[in-house]
Amino acid sequence: MTSSEITSQLFSMQDSSYRDFQAKLLPTLVPESVIGVRTPALRDFAKSLLAEAKTSGRKELDSFLSALPHKYFDENQLHAFVLSGEKNFDTCIALLEKFLPFIDNWATCDQLSPKVFKKNRQKLLPFIEKWLSSEKTYVIRFAIGMLMQHFLDDDFSPLYLEKVASIRSQEYYVNMMIAWYFATALAKQ
């Protein structure tokens, strides 16, 4: 499926009342950039695109993933769900490195959760370190989220608390993630 076919498919799944609701939750976006596709439908669509890529080759899917920045919030959400389903760590990281600088809202940032990271925590750690020092709001937020998701249980270290505590930002969405991280760390550790 080509990039334009993917966008057309997203519009065919549009729910206008959901679009209006979502647009109110995303103050960093212009409302016209929200198509209004419900999350379960986006997840299913991502799975079908990954399955299609597995049988027919990745060329068209990779074309969509490379078409950055996306015009629509829902394209970013779909992109996040595709990356979350990527089974190869190195491929996932390469695609993620290209996508992260274009994330422009908390929802896409927080939905992005590659399953392959769970089995590759130690390989992930250097990337988290790099992302924590980014200048981009949602790259930092994503890094803190990955520390929260993958390094507050078995692989916990007090050093991670220090790294997050040392972040200084005027960005609301970074500071909210720092607070979320410490609330979760307190509950788990």
PDB file of C-alpha atoms in Angstrom:
ATOM      1  CA  MET A   1       0.000   0.000   0.000  1.00  0.00           C
ATOM      2  CA  THR A   2       1.490   3.361  -1.021  1.00  0.00           C
ATOM      3  CA  SER A   3       1.701   6.391   1.260  1.00  0.00           C
ATOM      4  CA  SER A   4      -1.241   8.064  -0.462  1.00  0.00           C
ATOM      5  CA  GLU A   5      -3.281   4.850  -0.209  1.00  0.00           C
ATOM      6  CA  ILE A   6      -2.454   4.660   3.500  1.00  0.00           C
ATOM      7  CA  THR A   7      -3.685   8.229   4.008  1.00  0.00           C
ATOM      8  CA  SER A   8      -6.837   7.478   1.991  1.00  0.00           C
ATOM      9  CA  GLN A   9      -7.446   4.417   4.138  1.00  0.00           C
ATOM     10  CA  LEU A  10      -7.097   6.547   7.273  1.00  0.00           C
ATOM     11  CA  PHE A  11      -9.732   8.957   5.962  1.00  0.00           C
ATOM     12  CA  SER A  12     -12.031   6.020   5.232  1.00  0.00           C
ATOM     13  CA  MET A  13     -11.838   5.117   8.948  1.00  0.00           C
ATOM     14  CA  GLN A  14     -12.560   8.672  10.106  1.00  0.00           C
ATOM     15  CA  ASP A  15     -14.943   9.299  12.990  1.00  0.00           C
ATOM     16  CA  SER A  16     -15.782  13.025  12.961  1.00  0.00           C
ATOM     17  CA  SER A  17     -17.018  13.232  16.537  1.00  0.00           C
ATOM     18  CA  TYR A  18     -13.895  11.415  17.739  1.00  0.00           C
ATOM     19  CA  ARG A  19     -11.764  13.830  15.661  1.00  0.00           C
ATOM     20  CA  ASP A  20     -13.357  16.802  17.420  1.00  0.00           C
ATOM     21  CA  PHE A  21     -12.791  15.186  20.816  1.00  0.00           C
ATOM     22  CA  GLN A  22      -9.167  14.319  20.030  1.00  0.00           C
ATOM     23  CA  ALA A  23      -8.348  17.760  18.684  1.00  0.00           C
ATOM     24  CA  LYS A  24      -9.276  19.250  22.074  1.00  0.00           C
ATOM     25  CA  LEU A  25      -6.797  16.922  23.818  1.00  0.00           C
ATOM     26  CA  LEU A  26      -3.902  17.933  21.564  1.00  0.00           C
ATOM     27  CA  PRO A  27      -3.265  21.631  22.120  1.00  0.00           C
ATOM     28  CA  THR A  28       0.081  21.558  20.301  1.00  0.00           C
ATOM     29  CA  LEU A  29      -1.617  20.574  17.027  1.00  0.00           C
ATOM     30  CA  VAL A  30      -3.843  22.456  14.620  1.00  0.00           C
ATOM     31  CA  PRO A  31      -7.276  20.778  14.666  1.00  0.00           C
ATOM     32  CA  GLU A  32      -7.221  20.272  10.875  1.00  0.00           C
ATOM     33  CA  SER A  33      -4.284  17.880  11.256  1.00  0.00           C
ATOM     34  CA  VAL A  34      -6.460  15.357  13.130  1.00  0.00           C
ATOM     35  CA  ILE A  35      -8.333  12.854  10.947  1.00  0.00           C
ATOM     36  CA  GLY A  36     -10.068  11.124  13.845  1.00  0.00           C
ATOM     37  CA  VAL A  37      -9.280   7.415  13.566  1.00  0.00           C
ATOM     38  CA  ARG A  38      -9.885   5.471  16.756  1.00  0.00           C
ATOM     39  CA  THR A  39      -6.839   3.868  18.372  1.00  0.00           C
ATOM     40  CA  PRO A  40      -7.948   0.209  18.044  1.00  0.00           C
ATOM     41  CA  ALA A  41      -8.481   0.734  14.298  1.00  0.00           C
ATOM     42  CA  LEU A  42      -5.031   2.324  13.995  1.00  0.00           C
ATOM     43  CA  ARG A  43      -3.438  -0.586  15.844  1.00  0.00           C
ATOM     44  CA  ASP A  44      -5.179  -3.095  13.576  1.00  0.00           C
ATOM     45  CA  PHE A  45      -4.145  -1.135  10.494  1.00  0.00           C
ATOM     46  CA  ALA A  46      -0.514  -1.098  11.669  1.00  0.00           C
ATOM     47  CA  LYS A  47      -0.608  -4.881  12.167  1.00  0.00           C
ATOM     48  CA  SER A  48      -2.019  -5.382   8.673  1.00  0.00           C
ATOM     49  CA  LEU A  49       0.673  -3.144   7.163  1.00  0.00           C
ATOM     50  CA  LEU A  50       3.406  -5.091   8.961  1.00  0.00           C
ATOM     51  CA  ALA A  51       1.892  -8.394   7.818  1.00  0.00           C
ATOM     52  CA  GLU A  52       1.664  -7.112   4.243  1.00  0.00           C
ATOM     53  CA  ALA A  53       5.303  -5.973   4.390  1.00  0.00           C
ATOM     54  CA  LYS A  54       6.322  -9.406   5.623  1.00  0.00           C
ATOM     55  CA  THR A  55       4.721 -11.151   2.647  1.00  0.00           C
ATOM     56  CA  SER A  56       5.087  -8.542  -0.109  1.00  0.00           C
ATOM     57  CA  GLY A  57       8.253  -6.725   0.908  1.00  0.00           C
ATOM     58  CA  ARG A  58       8.863  -3.543   2.858  1.00  0.00           C
ATOM     59  CA  LYS A  59       9.306  -1.086   0.000  1.00  0.00           C
ATOM     60  CA  GLU A  60       5.893   0.597   0.249  1.00  0.00           C
ATOM     61  CA  LEU A  61       5.778   0.539   4.046  1.00  0.00           C
ATOM     62  CA  ASP A  62       9.295   1.981   4.216  1.00  0.00           C
ATOM     63  CA  SER A  63       8.198   4.676   1.772  1.00  0.00           C
ATOM     64  CA  PHE A  64       5.419   5.702   4.194  1.00  0.00           C
ATOM     65  CA  LEU A  65       7.810   5.592   7.153  1.00  0.00           C
ATOM     66  CA  SER A  66      10.277   7.790   5.266  1.00  0.00           C
ATOM     67  CA  ALA A  67       7.663  10.383   4.250  1.00  0.00           C
ATOM     68  CA  LEU A  68       8.446  12.704   7.150  1.00  0.00           C
ATOM     69  CA  PRO A  69       7.094  14.900   8.485  1.00  0.00           C
ATOM     70  CA  HIS A  70       3.633  13.429   8.170  1.00  0.00           C
ATOM     71  CA  LYS A  71       0.792  15.860   7.547  1.00  0.00           C
ATOM     72  CA  TYR A  72      -1.732  14.241   9.882  1.00  0.00           C
ATOM     73  CA  PHE A  73      -1.694  13.273  13.542  1.00  0.00           C
ATOM     74  CA  ASP A  74      -3.227   9.910  12.615  1.00  0.00           C
ATOM     75  CA  GLU A  75      -0.327   9.202  10.242  1.00  0.00           C
ATOM     76  CA  ASN A  76       2.045   9.817  13.149  1.00  0.00           C
ATOM     77  CA  GLN A  77      -0.013   7.522  15.353  1.00  0.00           C
ATOM     78  CA  LEU A  78       0.034   4.817  12.687  1.00  0.00           C
ATOM     79  CA  HIS A  79       3.787   5.301  12.297  1.00  0.00           C
ATOM     80  CA  ALA A  80       4.206   4.851  16.074  1.00  0.00           C
ATOM     81  CA  PHE A  81       2.145   1.657  16.057  1.00  0.00           C
ATOM     82  CA  VAL A  82       4.118   0.237  13.116  1.00  0.00           C
ATOM     83  CA  LEU A  83       7.397   0.906  14.951  1.00  0.00           C
ATOM     84  CA  SER A  84       5.933  -0.597  18.121  1.00  0.00           C
ATOM     85  CA  GLY A  85       5.301  -3.811  16.183  1.00  0.00           C
ATOM     86  CA  GLU A  86       8.720  -3.975  14.499  1.00  0.00           C
ATOM     87  CA  LYS A  87      10.393  -7.227  15.554  1.00  0.00           C
ATOM     88  CA  ASN A  88      14.008  -6.447  14.607  1.00  0.00           C
ATOM     89  CA  PHE A  89      15.784  -4.233  17.159  1.00  0.00           C
ATOM     90  CA  ASP A  90      18.277  -2.675  14.734  1.00  0.00           C
ATOM     91  CA  THR A  91      15.580  -1.917  12.152  1.00  0.00           C
ATOM     92  CA  CYS A  92      13.362  -0.475  14.862  1.00  0.00           C
ATOM     93  CA  ILE A  93      16.118   1.803  16.192  1.00  0.00           C
ATOM     94  CA  ALA A  94      17.051   3.013  12.695  1.00  0.00           C
ATOM     95  CA  LEU A  95      13.425   3.864  11.925  1.00  0.00           C
ATOM     96  CA  LEU A  96      12.907   5.384  15.358  1.00  0.00           C
ATOM     97  CA  GLU A  97      15.947   7.653  15.029  1.00  0.00           C
ATOM     98  CA  LYS A  98      14.397   9.092  11.858  1.00  0.00           C
ATOM     99  CA  PHE A  99      10.909   9.470  13.368  1.00  0.00           C
ATOM    100  CA  LEU A 100      11.595  10.842  16.858  1.00  0.00           C
ATOM    101  CA  PRO A 101      12.555  14.403  15.795  1.00  0.00           C
ATOM    102  CA  PHE A 102       9.184  14.743  14.031  1.00  0.00           C
ATOM    103  CA  ILE A 103       6.971  13.780  16.960  1.00  0.00           C
ATOM    104  CA  ASP A 104       4.980  16.880  17.837  1.00  0.00           C
ATOM    105  CA  ASN A 105       2.532  15.801  20.535  1.00  0.00           C
ATOM    106  CA  TRP A 106       2.287  13.861  23.782  1.00  0.00           C
ATOM    107  CA  ALA A 107      -0.114  11.224  22.454  1.00  0.00           C
ATOM    108  CA  THR A 108       2.140   9.949  19.675  1.00  0.00           C
ATOM    109  CA  CYS A 109       5.117  10.075  22.017  1.00  0.00           C
ATOM    110  CA  ASP A 110       3.356   8.057  24.697  1.00  0.00           C
ATOM    111  CA  GLN A 111       1.808   5.521  22.294  1.00  0.00           C
ATOM    112  CA  LEU A 112       5.223   4.701  20.815  1.00  0.00           C
ATOM    113  CA  SER A 113       6.369   1.626  22.702  1.00  0.00           C
ATOM    114  CA  PRO A 114       8.390  -0.880  20.649  1.00  0.00           C
ATOM    115  CA  LYS A 115       7.857  -4.389  21.985  1.00  0.00           C
ATOM    116  CA  VAL A 116      11.313  -5.423  20.788  1.00  0.00           C
ATOM    117  CA  PHE A 117      12.869  -3.203  23.483  1.00  0.00           C
ATOM    118  CA  LYS A 118      11.752  -5.552  26.247  1.00  0.00           C
ATOM    119  CA  LYS A 119      14.207  -8.236  25.123  1.00  0.00           C
ATOM    120  CA  ASN A 120      16.956  -5.755  24.236  1.00  0.00           C
ATOM    121  CA  ARG A 121      17.147  -3.474  27.264  1.00  0.00           C
ATOM    122  CA  GLN A 122      20.926  -3.296  27.437  1.00  0.00           C
ATOM    123  CA  LYS A 123      21.189  -2.475  23.737  1.00  0.00           C
ATOM    124  CA  LEU A 124      18.514   0.198  24.257  1.00  0.00           C
ATOM    125  CA  LEU A 125      20.241   1.975  27.137  1.00  0.00           C
ATOM    126  CA  PRO A 126      22.840   3.940  25.089  1.00  0.00           C
ATOM    127  CA  PHE A 127      20.064   5.284  22.886  1.00  0.00           C
ATOM    128  CA  ILE A 128      18.055   6.394  25.917  1.00  0.00           C
ATOM    129  CA  GLU A 129      21.160   8.196  27.198  1.00  0.00           C
ATOM    130  CA  LYS A 130      21.477  10.019  23.886  1.00  0.00           C
ATOM    131  CA  TRP A 131      17.765  10.901  23.727  1.00  0.00           C
ATOM    132  CA  LEU A 132      17.821  12.303  27.270  1.00  0.00           C
ATOM    133  CA  SER A 133      20.280  14.963  26.112  1.00  0.00           C
ATOM    134  CA  SER A 134      18.200  16.014  23.115  1.00  0.00           C
ATOM    135  CA  GLU A 135      16.910  19.546  22.664  1.00  0.00           C
ATOM    136  CA  LYS A 136      13.574  18.232  21.388  1.00  0.00           C
ATOM    137  CA  THR A 137      10.693  18.043  23.841  1.00  0.00           C
ATOM    138  CA  TYR A 138       9.215  14.759  22.689  1.00  0.00           C
ATOM    139  CA  VAL A 139      12.558  13.015  22.222  1.00  0.00           C
ATOM    140  CA  ILE A 140      13.316  13.735  25.893  1.00  0.00           C
ATOM    141  CA  ARG A 141       9.802  12.696  26.909  1.00  0.00           C
ATOM    142  CA  PHE A 142      10.186   9.439  24.960  1.00  0.00           C
ATOM    143  CA  ALA A 143      13.553   8.697  26.614  1.00  0.00           C
ATOM    144  CA  ILE A 144      12.107   9.195  30.089  1.00  0.00           C
ATOM    145  CA  GLY A 145       9.143   7.030  29.128  1.00  0.00           C
ATOM    146  CA  MET A 146      11.474   4.237  28.025  1.00  0.00           C
ATOM    147  CA  LEU A 147      13.381   4.464  31.318  1.00  0.00           C
ATOM    148  CA  MET A 148      10.064   4.275  33.151  1.00  0.00           C
ATOM    149  CA  GLN A 149       8.834   1.329  31.110  1.00  0.00           C
ATOM    150  CA  HIS A 150      11.999  -0.763  30.985  1.00  0.00           C
ATOM    151  CA  PHE A 151      14.246   0.236  33.883  1.00  0.00           C
ATOM    152  CA  LEU A 152      12.147   0.481  37.029  1.00  0.00           C
ATOM    153  CA  ASP A 153      11.913  -3.252  37.687  1.00  0.00           C
ATOM    154  CA  ASP A 154      14.633  -5.875  37.175  1.00  0.00           C
ATOM    155  CA  ASP A 155      17.152  -3.549  35.537  1.00  0.00           C
ATOM    156  CA  PHE A 156      16.646  -0.655  37.949  1.00  0.00           C
ATOM    157  CA  SER A 157      19.553   1.510  39.044  1.00  0.00           C
ATOM    158  CA  PRO A 158      19.468   4.650  41.216  1.00  0.00           C
ATOM    159  CA  LEU A 159      21.659   6.230  38.522  1.00  0.00           C
ATOM    160  CA  TYR A 160      18.572   6.440  36.287  1.00  0.00           C
ATOM    161  CA  LEU A 161      16.797   8.494  38.954  1.00  0.00           C
ATOM    162  CA  GLU A 162      19.740  10.893  38.975  1.00  0.00           C
ATOM    163  CA  LYS A 163      19.700  11.200  35.191  1.00  0.00           C
ATOM    164  CA  VAL A 164      16.019  12.133  35.142  1.00  0.00           C
ATOM    165  CA  ALA A 165      16.377  14.441  38.159  1.00  0.00           C
ATOM    166  CA  SER A 166      19.157  16.336  36.377  1.00  0.00           C
ATOM    167  CA  ILE A 167      16.901  17.298  33.445  1.00  0.00           C
ATOM    168  CA  ARG A 168      16.020  20.988  33.476  1.00  0.00           C
ATOM    169  CA  SER A 169      13.285  22.086  31.125  1.00  0.00           C
ATOM    170  CA  GLN A 170      10.689  24.789  30.738  1.00  0.00           C
ATOM    171  CA  GLU A 171       8.614  22.410  28.598  1.00  0.00           C
ATOM    172  CA  TYR A 172       5.355  21.316  30.195  1.00  0.00           C
ATOM    173  CA  TYR A 173       5.365  17.927  28.450  1.00  0.00           C
ATOM    174  CA  VAL A 174       8.894  17.146  29.627  1.00  0.00           C
ATOM    175  CA  ASN A 175       8.160  18.186  33.202  1.00  0.00           C
ATOM    176  CA  MET A 176       4.941  16.163  33.290  1.00  0.00           C
ATOM    177  CA  MET A 177       6.865  13.077  32.153  1.00  0.00           C
ATOM    178  CA  ILE A 178       9.501  13.672  34.837  1.00  0.00           C
ATOM    179  CA  ALA A 179       6.727  13.807  37.450  1.00  0.00           C
ATOM    180  CA  TRP A 180       5.114  10.645  36.029  1.00  0.00           C
ATOM    181  CA  TYR A 181       8.500   8.884  36.064  1.00  0.00           C
ATOM    182  CA  PHE A 182       9.148   9.717  39.723  1.00  0.00           C
ATOM    183  CA  ALA A 183       5.609   8.793  40.796  1.00  0.00           C
ATOM    184  CA  THR A 184       6.021   5.409  39.109  1.00  0.00           C
ATOM    185  CA  ALA A 185       9.546   4.953  40.488  1.00  0.00           C
ATOM    186  CA  LEU A 186       8.274   5.670  43.994  1.00  0.00           C
ATOM    187  CA  ALA A 187       5.544   3.069  43.617  1.00  0.00           C
ATOM    188  CA  LYS A 188       7.909   0.433  42.178  1.00  0.00           C
ATOM    189  CA  GLN A 189      11.119   1.127  44.109  1.00  0.00           C
TER     190      GLN A 189
END
